[in-house]
Amino acid sequence: MSQSGATDTTTQVISRRGRAKDRLEEVAAEHPDVPRLVILKTDVQRRGVHYTGSALRLLDPSLHQVTGTPIPGSRDGRLRPCPESLLMRDGSSILTAPTPLEEDPYWVDGIEGRLWLRDGGDPIEEVEYWPRPDYYGRLTAKGVDYRHIASARPQGLHISLGPARLDPEDVAEVVGDALREPGRFSALVIIAGSDPRGPEPFDREVDHCIEILRAIGRNFQNPAFPSQLNGSAYSRRQLERLHARTGLMSYTADLEVLDPGLFQRLRPDKARWVDYDEWKRRLVEAVAVFGRGRVGTGILAGMELGGPHGYATEEEALGRNLDQAEWLAERGVTTVFSLWKPPSGSFQGNASLDFLIQLAKGFHRIRRSHGLTVEYGDYRRGGNHPDLDLDRLQN
Amino acid sequence: MAMELPREFVNLLRRRGVHKVLTTIGDDGFPHAALKQTLQVDSAGRLFYLELMESSVTNRNMVASLWFHRPVSVLVSGTGGVSWELQGRPLRTLIAGPEFKKHYRLAHHRYGAMGLAAVWFIEPLALRDQSRTRRLLEEREAHPFFVHLDRLAIPGQARRQAGKD
């Protein structure tokens, strides 16, 4: 059983957690058409996790993915070897982060050699740590640690191009080596960062993506290979250049919030270069280049509820999100959500679980009604979007 | 406590030339049957099969069964009318990790381009020996009225009644 010491604070947290469990059960009862596992995954992402001592003793860096520093969105800010994330028995992932006990996280506990999620009482679901890729610990010919170039999910290889500029030869080498591990990866995701420099804004970013993707492409038999670029909102000319010169098969540019006023206020760094309406127009243009179901945008669900300018109610936010997602879907663009995690100590709390489940159902219904899928970023290839888990019953 | 699979069933599953059919239920309520020759019992006694295609109807139905607690059925049929039917439920699926990798290598060797989408584990709930001879004995014993009378008649009398003598 758990080796974590119970303190007065812990006791208080446990008493609150009892109410939180009711919320999960309430939401599950309210939405019998949504699998309980998806609701649980959403709630764990929402509330975060606390790894008990016995859970951490089951962490084996020779078998599991370990993060030495808090991953983006981590809410406890402590430096220590930490599990990267969790796998569930339906094959989906929970991308989650260690969270202080005061914020009422789920507990990941080690019980008789197995890992379980707990919510203040009995174990409620068995989970696993993410498996470690074979390439961990290797260096490129130029001496760069592979982990500075690529990060792994259970089936996805993610390469982040910003803020450091990566050497295409290093990237090609890492990808080539990663592909030697049988069955390990079924998705390649390039995160472009945001570099507005160039004769036309983002030309420099597009140039860098092209050189990286062309280098990666040398590892594949066919000119096109399953891949996703998560980048800025590019012009038609830039999109056509990307498509013509690389093997890229899908493109996403995240609006993060589906409202022009909130986009301006919450993402001024993006809005400065491409305003909300132009961003949407560029997404639609990208469908003409990459095809229906090959272009998407992401939002950070819950961010639109914060601050003095956010929506007053979750109902209002839901209506607006679905309305905008419908507009995009009519034009062949998909919308997915990740959970926005308020920083520790923030006055803004998490979005409610019911709001997130309604949003997941809404996005799923919209995609289905327009015959759209997001196969390049589904439960297996991405894993971070509860709404995409629901697409697993639809092919 | 998981149900232990009887030796006769496990032996049949491991025999060459048997047919293995997995039947699942779709979201629309319709059953879907598919040959799944990879159905097997591992050294720990767990029933599993290798799903070769992510987009297969069975794979989709298995996800729905795991999520919504719907049963699945496994039929294993050998020569001479020997067959067993197992009812169970999907317990978990593997899409990554050392065990998945082991099966991926095997599937790649055996099926080449097909690859491997998932390893599905099925928890047995009930098992039934449906072998022809056994079922015939069961029916005769438990349901003596379920028979055509000509099969019970003295052979000569039946022939006279048919006007052949």
Coordinates of C-alpha atoms in Angstrom, one line a residue:
Chain A
M1 CA 0.0 0.0 0.0
S2 CA 0.9 3.6 -0.2
Q3 CA 4.0 4.7 1.7
S4 CA 3.1 8.4 1.5
G5 CA 2.9 10.0 4.9
A6 CA -0.6 11.3 5.7
T7 CA -0.5 14.8 7.1
D8 CA -3.3 17.2 8.3
T9 CA -3.2 18.7 4.8
T10 CA -3.5 15.2 3.3
T11 CA -6.5 14.5 5.5
Q12 CA -8.2 17.6 4.4
V13 CA -7.5 16.7 0.8
I14 CA -8.9 13.2 1.2
S15 CA -12.1 14.7 2.6
R16 CA -12.5 16.9 -0.4
R17 CA -11.5 14.1 -2.7
G18 CA -14.6 12.2 -1.5
R19 CA -16.8 14.9 -3.0
A20 CA -14.6 14.9 -6.1
K21 CA -15.4 11.2 -6.6
D22 CA -19.0 12.0 -6.5
R23 CA -18.4 14.4 -9.4
L24 CA -16.9 11.7 -11.5
E25 CA -19.8 9.3 -10.7
E26 CA -22.3 12.1 -11.3
V27 CA -20.8 12.9 -14.7
A28 CA -20.6 9.3 -15.7
A29 CA -24.3 8.9 -14.8
E30 CA -25.2 12.0 -16.7
H31 CA -23.4 10.7 -19.8
P32 CA -24.0 7.0 -20.1
D33 CA -23.0 7.2 -23.8
V34 CA -19.4 8.2 -22.9
P35 CA -17.2 5.4 -21.6
R36 CA -16.3 5.8 -18.0
L37 CA -12.6 5.3 -18.9
V38 CA -12.7 8.4 -21.1
I39 CA -14.4 10.4 -18.3
L40 CA -11.8 9.1 -15.8
K41 CA -8.9 10.0 -18.2
T42 CA -10.3 13.5 -18.6
D43 CA -10.7 13.9 -14.9
V44 CA -7.1 12.7 -14.2
Q45 CA -5.8 15.1 -16.8
R46 CA -7.9 17.9 -15.2
R47 CA -6.9 17.3 -11.6
G48 CA -3.4 15.9 -12.2
V49 CA -1.7 13.1 -10.2
H50 CA 0.3 12.5 -7.1
Y51 CA 2.8 9.6 -7.3
T52 CA 3.1 7.8 -4.0
G53 CA 6.4 6.4 -2.7
S54 CA 5.3 2.9 -3.6
A55 CA 4.4 4.0 -7.1
L56 CA 7.7 5.7 -7.6
R57 CA 9.5 2.5 -6.4
L58 CA 7.9 0.7 -9.4
L59 CA 9.4 3.2 -11.8
D60 CA 12.4 1.6 -13.6
P61 CA 14.3 4.0 -15.9
S62 CA 15.5 1.0 -17.8
L63 CA 11.9 0.1 -18.8
H64 CA 9.9 3.3 -18.4
Q65 CA 10.0 6.9 -19.7
V66 CA 11.3 9.2 -17.1
T67 CA 11.3 13.0 -17.1
G68 CA 13.9 14.7 -15.0
T69 CA 12.4 18.1 -15.1
P70 CA 8.8 19.2 -14.8
I71 CA 7.2 18.9 -18.2
P72 CA 5.3 21.9 -19.6
G73 CA 2.2 22.3 -17.5
S74 CA 3.6 20.5 -14.5
R75 CA 2.0 21.9 -11.5
D76 CA 4.3 21.2 -8.6
G77 CA 7.5 22.6 -10.0
R78 CA 9.7 20.0 -8.2
L79 CA 12.8 18.5 -9.8
R80 CA 13.1 14.8 -9.6
P81 CA 13.0 11.6 -11.7
C82 CA 9.3 11.4 -12.5
P83 CA 7.2 9.1 -14.7
E84 CA 6.5 10.8 -18.0
S85 CA 2.8 9.7 -18.1
L86 CA 0.4 6.8 -17.9
L87 CA -1.2 4.2 -20.2
M88 CA -4.7 2.8 -19.6
R89 CA -6.0 -0.7 -20.4
D90 CA -7.9 0.6 -23.4
G91 CA -4.6 1.6 -25.0
S92 CA -5.1 5.3 -24.5
S93 CA -2.8 7.6 -22.7
I94 CA -3.2 10.0 -19.8
L95 CA -0.9 13.0 -20.3
T96 CA -0.8 14.3 -16.8
A97 CA 1.6 16.0 -14.4
P98 CA 2.5 15.8 -10.8
T99 CA 0.2 18.1 -8.8
P100 CA 0.4 19.4 -5.2
L101 CA -1.9 17.5 -2.8
E102 CA -3.7 20.7 -1.9
E103 CA -5.1 20.8 -5.4
D104 CA -6.8 17.4 -5.0
P105 CA -5.0 15.2 -7.6
Y106 CA -5.7 11.6 -8.2
W107 CA -3.1 9.3 -6.5
V108 CA -1.1 6.8 -8.5
D109 CA -0.3 4.1 -6.0
G110 CA 1.8 0.9 -6.2
I111 CA -0.2 -2.1 -4.8
E112 CA 1.3 -5.6 -4.9
G113 CA 3.7 -4.6 -7.7
R114 CA 1.0 -3.0 -9.9
L115 CA 0.1 0.6 -10.5
W116 CA -3.4 1.8 -9.6
L117 CA -5.3 5.1 -9.8
R118 CA -6.9 6.0 -6.5
D119 CA -9.3 8.7 -5.6
G120 CA -9.2 8.7 -1.8
G121 CA -10.4 5.2 -1.4
D122 CA -10.1 1.9 -3.1
P123 CA -8.1 1.4 -6.3
I124 CA -10.3 2.4 -9.2
E125 CA -8.3 1.6 -12.4
E126 CA -5.0 -0.1 -13.2
V127 CA -2.5 1.9 -15.2
E128 CA 1.0 1.5 -16.5
Y129 CA 4.0 3.8 -17.0
W130 CA 4.9 4.7 -20.5
P131 CA 7.5 2.4 -22.0
R132 CA 10.9 3.7 -22.7
P133 CA 12.1 3.9 -26.3
D134 CA 15.3 2.0 -27.2
Y135 CA 17.0 5.2 -28.3
Y136 CA 17.1 6.7 -24.8
G137 CA 20.7 7.5 -23.7
R138 CA 22.1 7.6 -27.2
L139 CA 24.0 10.5 -28.7
T140 CA 24.1 11.7 -32.3
A141 CA 27.3 11.6 -34.3
K142 CA 27.7 15.2 -33.3
G143 CA 27.3 14.4 -29.7
V144 CA 23.8 15.6 -29.1
D145 CA 21.6 13.7 -26.6
Y146 CA 18.7 12.2 -28.6
R147 CA 16.3 13.4 -25.9
H148 CA 17.1 17.0 -26.7
I149 CA 15.8 16.3 -30.2
A150 CA 12.9 13.9 -29.9
S151 CA 10.4 13.0 -27.2
A152 CA 8.5 9.8 -27.2
R153 CA 4.9 8.9 -26.5
P154 CA 3.8 5.3 -26.5
Q155 CA 3.4 5.4 -30.3
G156 CA 4.4 8.9 -31.2
L157 CA 7.7 10.5 -31.9
H158 CA 7.6 14.3 -31.3
I159 CA 10.2 16.7 -32.5
S160 CA 10.1 20.3 -31.2
L161 CA 11.9 22.8 -33.4
G162 CA 11.8 25.7 -31.0
P163 CA 13.4 27.6 -29.3
A164 CA 16.7 26.0 -30.2
R165 CA 17.3 25.5 -34.0
L166 CA 17.9 21.8 -34.7
D167 CA 20.4 20.4 -37.1
P168 CA 18.6 18.5 -39.8
E169 CA 21.3 15.9 -39.8
D170 CA 20.9 15.3 -36.1
V171 CA 17.1 15.0 -36.6
A172 CA 17.5 12.6 -39.5
E173 CA 19.8 10.4 -37.5
V174 CA 17.5 10.3 -34.4
V175 CA 14.5 9.5 -36.5
G176 CA 16.3 6.8 -38.4
D177 CA 17.5 5.2 -35.2
A178 CA 14.0 5.4 -33.6
L179 CA 12.5 3.6 -36.6
R180 CA 14.8 0.6 -36.0
E181 CA 12.7 -0.3 -32.9
P182 CA 10.0 -2.6 -34.2
G183 CA 6.4 -1.4 -33.7
R184 CA 7.4 1.5 -31.5
F185 CA 6.2 4.5 -33.5
S186 CA 3.2 5.1 -35.6
A187 CA 3.2 8.9 -35.6
L188 CA 5.8 11.6 -36.3
V189 CA 4.9 15.0 -35.0
I190 CA 6.9 18.2 -35.7
I191 CA 6.2 21.1 -33.5
A192 CA 7.4 24.2 -35.4
G193 CA 7.6 26.7 -32.6
S194 CA 6.8 30.2 -33.7
D195 CA 9.3 32.2 -35.8
P196 CA 7.7 35.1 -37.5
R197 CA 10.9 36.2 -39.3
G198 CA 11.3 36.3 -43.0
P199 CA 10.3 38.3 -46.1
E200 CA 6.7 37.1 -45.4
P201 CA 6.0 36.4 -41.7
F202 CA 6.9 32.8 -40.9
D203 CA 9.0 32.2 -44.0
R204 CA 11.9 31.4 -41.8
E205 CA 9.8 28.9 -39.8
V206 CA 8.6 27.2 -43.0
D207 CA 12.1 27.0 -44.4
H208 CA 13.3 25.3 -41.2
C209 CA 10.4 22.9 -41.3
I210 CA 11.1 22.0 -44.9
E211 CA 14.8 21.3 -44.3
I212 CA 13.9 19.2 -41.2
L213 CA 11.1 17.3 -43.0
R214 CA 13.3 16.6 -46.1
A215 CA 16.0 15.3 -43.8
I216 CA 13.5 13.0 -42.0
G217 CA 12.1 11.9 -45.3
R218 CA 15.4 10.3 -46.3
N219 CA 14.5 7.5 -43.8
F220 CA 11.3 6.5 -45.6
Q221 CA 10.7 4.5 -48.7
N222 CA 7.9 6.7 -50.0
P223 CA 7.9 10.4 -50.7
A224 CA 5.0 10.9 -48.3
F225 CA 5.1 9.5 -44.7
P226 CA 2.6 9.6 -41.9
S227 CA 3.4 12.9 -40.2
Q228 CA 1.9 16.0 -38.6
L229 CA 3.2 19.5 -38.5
N230 CA 1.9 21.7 -35.7
G231 CA 2.9 25.2 -36.8
S232 CA 1.8 28.8 -37.2
A233 CA -0.9 29.8 -39.5
Y234 CA 0.8 29.8 -42.9
S235 CA -0.2 31.5 -46.1
R236 CA -1.4 29.5 -49.1
R237 CA 2.0 30.0 -50.8
Q238 CA 3.8 28.7 -47.7
L239 CA 1.5 25.7 -47.4
E240 CA 1.9 24.8 -51.0
R241 CA 5.7 25.0 -50.6
L242 CA 5.6 22.7 -47.5
H243 CA 3.4 20.2 -49.3
A244 CA 5.3 20.2 -52.6
R245 CA 8.8 20.0 -51.1
T246 CA 8.3 17.5 -48.2
G247 CA 6.5 14.2 -47.4
L248 CA 4.3 15.9 -44.8
M249 CA 0.8 14.4 -44.7
S250 CA -1.1 16.6 -42.2
Y251 CA -1.1 20.1 -40.8
T252 CA -2.4 21.7 -37.7
A253 CA -2.3 25.3 -36.4
D254 CA -3.7 25.8 -33.0
L255 CA -6.0 28.8 -32.4
E256 CA -6.2 27.7 -28.7
V257 CA -9.3 29.7 -28.1
L258 CA -12.3 30.0 -30.4
D259 CA -13.3 33.7 -30.1
P260 CA -11.7 36.7 -31.8
G261 CA -11.7 38.9 -28.7
L262 CA -10.3 36.3 -26.5
F263 CA -7.7 35.3 -29.1
Q264 CA -6.5 38.9 -29.2
R265 CA -6.4 39.1 -25.4
L266 CA -5.1 35.6 -24.5
R267 CA -2.8 35.0 -27.4
P268 CA -1.5 38.4 -28.5
D269 CA 1.8 36.8 -29.6
K270 CA -0.2 34.9 -32.3
A271 CA -2.8 37.6 -33.0
R272 CA 0.0 40.2 -33.7
W273 CA 0.9 38.3 -36.9
V274 CA -2.3 36.7 -37.9
D275 CA -5.7 37.8 -36.6
Y276 CA -8.5 35.4 -35.7
D277 CA -10.5 35.6 -38.9
E278 CA -7.4 35.3 -41.0
W279 CA -6.2 32.3 -39.0
K280 CA -9.4 30.5 -39.7
R281 CA -9.3 31.5 -43.4
R282 CA -5.7 30.0 -43.6
L283 CA -6.9 26.8 -42.0
V284 CA -9.6 26.5 -44.7
E285 CA -7.0 27.2 -47.4
A286 CA -4.9 24.4 -46.0
V287 CA -7.7 21.9 -46.7
A288 CA -7.2 22.7 -50.4
V289 CA -3.6 21.8 -50.1
F290 CA -3.6 18.8 -47.6
G291 CA -7.2 17.5 -48.0
R292 CA -10.2 17.1 -45.7
G293 CA -9.4 15.5 -42.4
R294 CA -5.7 16.3 -42.8
V295 CA -6.0 19.9 -41.4
G296 CA -6.9 20.7 -37.8
T297 CA -6.8 23.2 -35.0
G298 CA -6.6 22.7 -31.3
I299 CA -8.0 24.6 -28.4
L300 CA -7.0 24.6 -24.7
A301 CA -10.3 23.9 -23.1
G302 CA -10.8 25.9 -19.9
M303 CA -8.6 28.8 -20.9
E304 CA -11.6 30.7 -22.3
L305 CA -13.2 30.7 -18.9
G306 CA -10.4 32.6 -17.1
G307 CA -9.8 36.2 -16.4
P308 CA -12.1 39.2 -16.5
H309 CA -12.8 38.8 -20.2
G310 CA -13.5 35.1 -20.3
Y311 CA -16.9 33.6 -20.7
A312 CA -19.2 34.1 -17.7
T313 CA -20.5 30.6 -17.8
E314 CA -19.4 27.2 -19.1
E315 CA -22.7 27.0 -21.0
E316 CA -21.8 30.1 -23.0
A317 CA -18.2 28.8 -23.7
L318 CA -19.6 25.5 -24.8
G319 CA -22.1 27.1 -27.2
R320 CA -19.4 29.3 -28.7
N321 CA -16.8 26.5 -29.0
L322 CA -19.2 24.2 -30.8
D323 CA -20.5 26.9 -33.1
Q324 CA -17.0 27.7 -34.2
A325 CA -16.0 24.1 -34.6
E326 CA -19.1 23.5 -36.7
W327 CA -18.1 26.4 -39.0
L328 CA -14.6 24.9 -39.4
A329 CA -15.9 21.4 -40.0
E330 CA -18.2 22.5 -42.7
R331 CA -15.0 23.6 -44.5
G332 CA -13.1 20.4 -43.8
V333 CA -11.1 21.5 -40.8
T334 CA -11.2 19.5 -37.5
T335 CA -11.1 20.9 -34.0
V336 CA -9.8 19.0 -31.0
F337 CA -9.1 20.0 -27.4
S338 CA -6.4 19.6 -24.9
L339 CA -7.0 20.5 -21.3
W340 CA -5.8 23.9 -20.1
K341 CA -4.1 23.6 -16.7
P342 CA -4.2 26.7 -14.6
P343 CA -0.8 27.3 -12.9
S344 CA -0.5 26.3 -9.4
G345 CA -2.0 28.8 -7.0
S346 CA -4.0 30.5 -9.8
F347 CA -7.2 32.1 -8.8
Q348 CA -8.8 30.3 -11.7
G349 CA -9.8 26.7 -11.1
N350 CA -10.1 23.8 -13.5
A351 CA -13.0 23.7 -16.0
S352 CA -15.7 21.4 -14.7
L353 CA -15.6 17.7 -15.7
D354 CA -19.1 18.0 -17.1
F355 CA -18.1 20.9 -19.3
L356 CA -15.1 18.9 -20.7
I357 CA -17.3 15.8 -21.4
Q358 CA -19.9 17.9 -23.1
L359 CA -17.2 19.5 -25.2
A360 CA -15.7 16.1 -26.1
K361 CA -19.1 14.8 -27.2
G362 CA -19.8 18.0 -29.1
F363 CA -16.5 17.9 -31.1
H364 CA -16.9 14.2 -31.8
R365 CA -20.5 14.7 -33.0
I366 CA -19.5 17.5 -35.3
R367 CA -16.7 15.5 -36.9
R368 CA -18.9 12.5 -37.3
S369 CA -21.7 14.6 -38.9
H370 CA -19.2 16.0 -41.5
G371 CA -17.5 12.6 -42.1
L372 CA -14.2 13.9 -40.7
T373 CA -11.5 12.0 -38.8
V374 CA -8.2 12.9 -37.1
E375 CA -6.3 9.7 -37.8
Y376 CA -3.0 11.5 -37.7
G377 CA -3.5 12.4 -34.0
D378 CA -5.9 9.8 -32.6
Y379 CA -5.8 8.0 -29.2
R380 CA -2.7 6.1 -30.4
R381 CA -0.8 8.7 -32.5
G382 CA -1.5 11.6 -30.2
G383 CA -3.3 10.6 -27.0
N384 CA -3.9 14.0 -25.5
H385 CA -7.4 14.6 -26.7
P386 CA -10.4 13.0 -24.9
D387 CA -12.7 14.0 -27.7
L388 CA -10.6 12.0 -30.2
D389 CA -10.9 8.9 -28.0
L390 CA -14.6 8.9 -28.8
D391 CA -13.7 8.6 -32.5
R392 CA -12.4 5.1 -31.9
L393 CA -15.8 3.6 -32.5
Q394 CA -16.0 5.4 -35.9
N395 CA -13.9 4.4 -38.9
Chain B
M1 CA -10.7 -14.7 -9.4
A2 CA -10.2 -15.4 -13.1
M3 CA -11.8 -18.5 -14.6
E4 CA -9.2 -21.2 -15.4
L5 CA -9.5 -22.6 -18.9
P6 CA -9.8 -26.4 -19.1
R7 CA -7.0 -28.3 -20.6
E8 CA -9.2 -29.7 -23.4
F9 CA -10.0 -26.2 -24.6
V10 CA -6.4 -25.0 -24.4
N11 CA -5.2 -28.1 -26.3
L12 CA -7.8 -27.6 -29.0
L13 CA -6.8 -23.9 -29.3
R14 CA -3.1 -25.0 -29.8
R15 CA -3.9 -27.6 -32.4
R16 CA -3.1 -27.0 -36.0
G17 CA -6.0 -26.7 -38.5
V18 CA -8.7 -25.6 -36.1
H19 CA -10.9 -22.6 -36.9
K20 CA -11.2 -19.8 -34.4
V21 CA -14.0 -17.3 -34.7
L22 CA -14.4 -14.2 -32.6
T23 CA -17.9 -12.6 -32.5
T24 CA -18.4 -9.1 -31.3
I25 CA -21.4 -6.7 -31.2
G26 CA -21.3 -3.4 -33.0
D27 CA -22.6 -0.1 -31.8
D28 CA -25.6 -0.7 -34.0
G29 CA -26.4 -3.9 -32.1
F30 CA -25.5 -6.2 -35.0
P31 CA -23.1 -9.2 -34.3
H32 CA -19.9 -9.4 -36.4
A33 CA -18.0 -12.7 -36.7
A34 CA -14.5 -12.9 -38.0
L35 CA -11.8 -15.6 -38.2
K36 CA -9.1 -14.8 -35.7
Q37 CA -6.6 -17.6 -36.1
T38 CA -4.2 -15.8 -33.7
L39 CA -6.5 -16.6 -30.7
Q40 CA -4.2 -18.3 -28.2
V41 CA -3.6 -18.9 -24.6
D42 CA -0.2 -17.6 -23.2
S43 CA 2.0 -19.3 -20.7
A44 CA 0.2 -17.4 -17.9
G45 CA -3.1 -18.9 -19.0
R46 CA -4.4 -15.6 -20.5
L47 CA -6.6 -15.8 -23.7
F48 CA -5.5 -13.2 -26.3
Y49 CA -5.5 -12.6 -30.0
L50 CA -3.5 -10.4 -32.3
E51 CA -5.5 -7.7 -34.1
L52 CA -3.7 -7.0 -37.3
M53 CA -5.8 -4.0 -38.5
E54 CA -6.6 -0.8 -36.6
S55 CA -9.7 -0.2 -38.7
S56 CA -11.2 -3.6 -38.6
V57 CA -14.8 -4.0 -37.4
T58 CA -13.7 -6.4 -34.7
N59 CA -11.1 -4.0 -33.3
R60 CA -13.7 -1.2 -33.2
N61 CA -16.3 -3.5 -31.5
M62 CA -13.7 -4.7 -29.0
V63 CA -13.1 -1.1 -27.9
A64 CA -16.8 -0.7 -27.5
S65 CA -17.1 -3.9 -25.6
L66 CA -14.3 -2.9 -23.2
W67 CA -15.9 0.5 -22.7
F68 CA -19.5 -0.5 -22.3
H69 CA -19.1 -4.0 -20.8
R70 CA -20.5 -6.0 -23.8
P71 CA -19.7 -9.6 -24.0
V72 CA -17.8 -11.3 -26.9
S73 CA -17.9 -14.9 -28.0
V74 CA -15.1 -17.2 -29.2
L75 CA -15.8 -20.4 -31.2
V76 CA -13.0 -22.9 -31.6
S77 CA -13.8 -25.7 -34.0
G78 CA -11.7 -28.8 -34.8
T79 CA -12.2 -31.9 -36.8
G80 CA -14.8 -34.6 -36.0
G81 CA -17.3 -32.1 -34.8
V82 CA -15.2 -31.0 -31.8
S83 CA -15.9 -27.4 -30.8
W84 CA -16.0 -25.1 -27.8
E85 CA -17.7 -21.8 -27.3
L86 CA -16.3 -19.3 -24.8
Q87 CA -18.1 -16.2 -23.6
G88 CA -15.9 -13.4 -22.3
R89 CA -15.2 -9.7 -22.2
P90 CA -12.3 -7.7 -23.4
L91 CA -10.0 -7.0 -20.5
R92 CA -7.3 -4.8 -21.9
T93 CA -5.4 -4.0 -25.1
L94 CA -1.7 -3.5 -25.6
I95 CA -0.5 -1.0 -28.2
A96 CA 3.0 -0.4 -26.9
G97 CA 5.6 -1.9 -24.5
P98 CA 7.8 -5.0 -24.4
E99 CA 5.0 -7.5 -24.7
F100 CA 3.5 -5.7 -27.7
K101 CA 6.9 -5.6 -29.3
K102 CA 7.4 -9.3 -28.9
H103 CA 4.1 -10.0 -30.6
Y104 CA 4.8 -7.3 -33.2
R105 CA 8.0 -9.1 -34.3
L106 CA 6.1 -12.4 -34.5
A107 CA 3.2 -10.9 -36.5
H108 CA 5.7 -9.2 -38.8
H109 CA 7.5 -12.5 -39.4
R110 CA 4.2 -14.4 -40.0
Y111 CA 2.0 -11.9 -41.8
G112 CA 4.5 -9.5 -43.3
A113 CA 2.8 -6.3 -44.5
M114 CA -0.1 -6.8 -42.2
G115 CA 1.8 -5.5 -39.1
L116 CA 0.1 -5.5 -35.7
A117 CA -2.4 -3.0 -34.4
A118 CA -3.1 -4.4 -30.9
V119 CA -2.9 -7.4 -28.6
W120 CA -6.3 -8.0 -27.0
F121 CA -6.8 -9.9 -23.8
I122 CA -10.2 -11.6 -23.2
E123 CA -11.4 -12.5 -19.8
P124 CA -13.3 -15.8 -19.9
L125 CA -16.7 -15.7 -18.2
A126 CA -18.2 -19.0 -19.4
L127 CA -17.2 -21.9 -21.5
R128 CA -19.2 -24.6 -23.2
D129 CA -18.1 -27.9 -24.8
Q130 CA -20.2 -27.9 -28.0
S131 CA -18.7 -31.0 -29.5
R132 CA -21.3 -32.9 -31.5
T133 CA -21.2 -36.2 -29.6
R134 CA -21.3 -34.5 -26.2
R135 CA -24.2 -32.3 -27.2
L136 CA -26.1 -35.3 -28.5
L137 CA -25.7 -37.2 -25.3
E138 CA -26.7 -34.1 -23.3
E139 CA -29.9 -33.5 -25.3
R140 CA -31.0 -37.2 -25.2
E141 CA -30.6 -37.1 -21.5
A142 CA -32.0 -33.7 -20.6
H143 CA -34.7 -33.4 -23.3
P144 CA -36.1 -36.8 -24.3
F145 CA -39.0 -35.2 -26.1
F146 CA -36.7 -33.3 -28.6
V147 CA -36.6 -36.1 -31.2
H148 CA -38.4 -37.3 -34.3
L149 CA -40.1 -40.5 -33.5
D150 CA -38.9 -42.4 -36.6
R151 CA -35.5 -42.3 -35.1
L152 CA -36.8 -44.3 -32.2
A153 CA -38.8 -46.8 -34.1
I154 CA -37.7 -50.4 -34.6
P155 CA -36.0 -50.3 -38.0
G156 CA -38.0 -53.2 -39.6
Q157 CA -41.4 -51.6 -38.5
A158 CA -40.4 -48.3 -39.9
R159 CA -39.7 -49.9 -43.3
R160 CA -43.1 -51.7 -43.3
Q161 CA -44.8 -48.4 -42.5
A162 CA -43.1 -46.8 -45.4
G163 CA -44.6 -49.6 -47.7
K164 CA -41.2 -51.0 -48.7
D165 CA -41.8 -54.6 -47.3

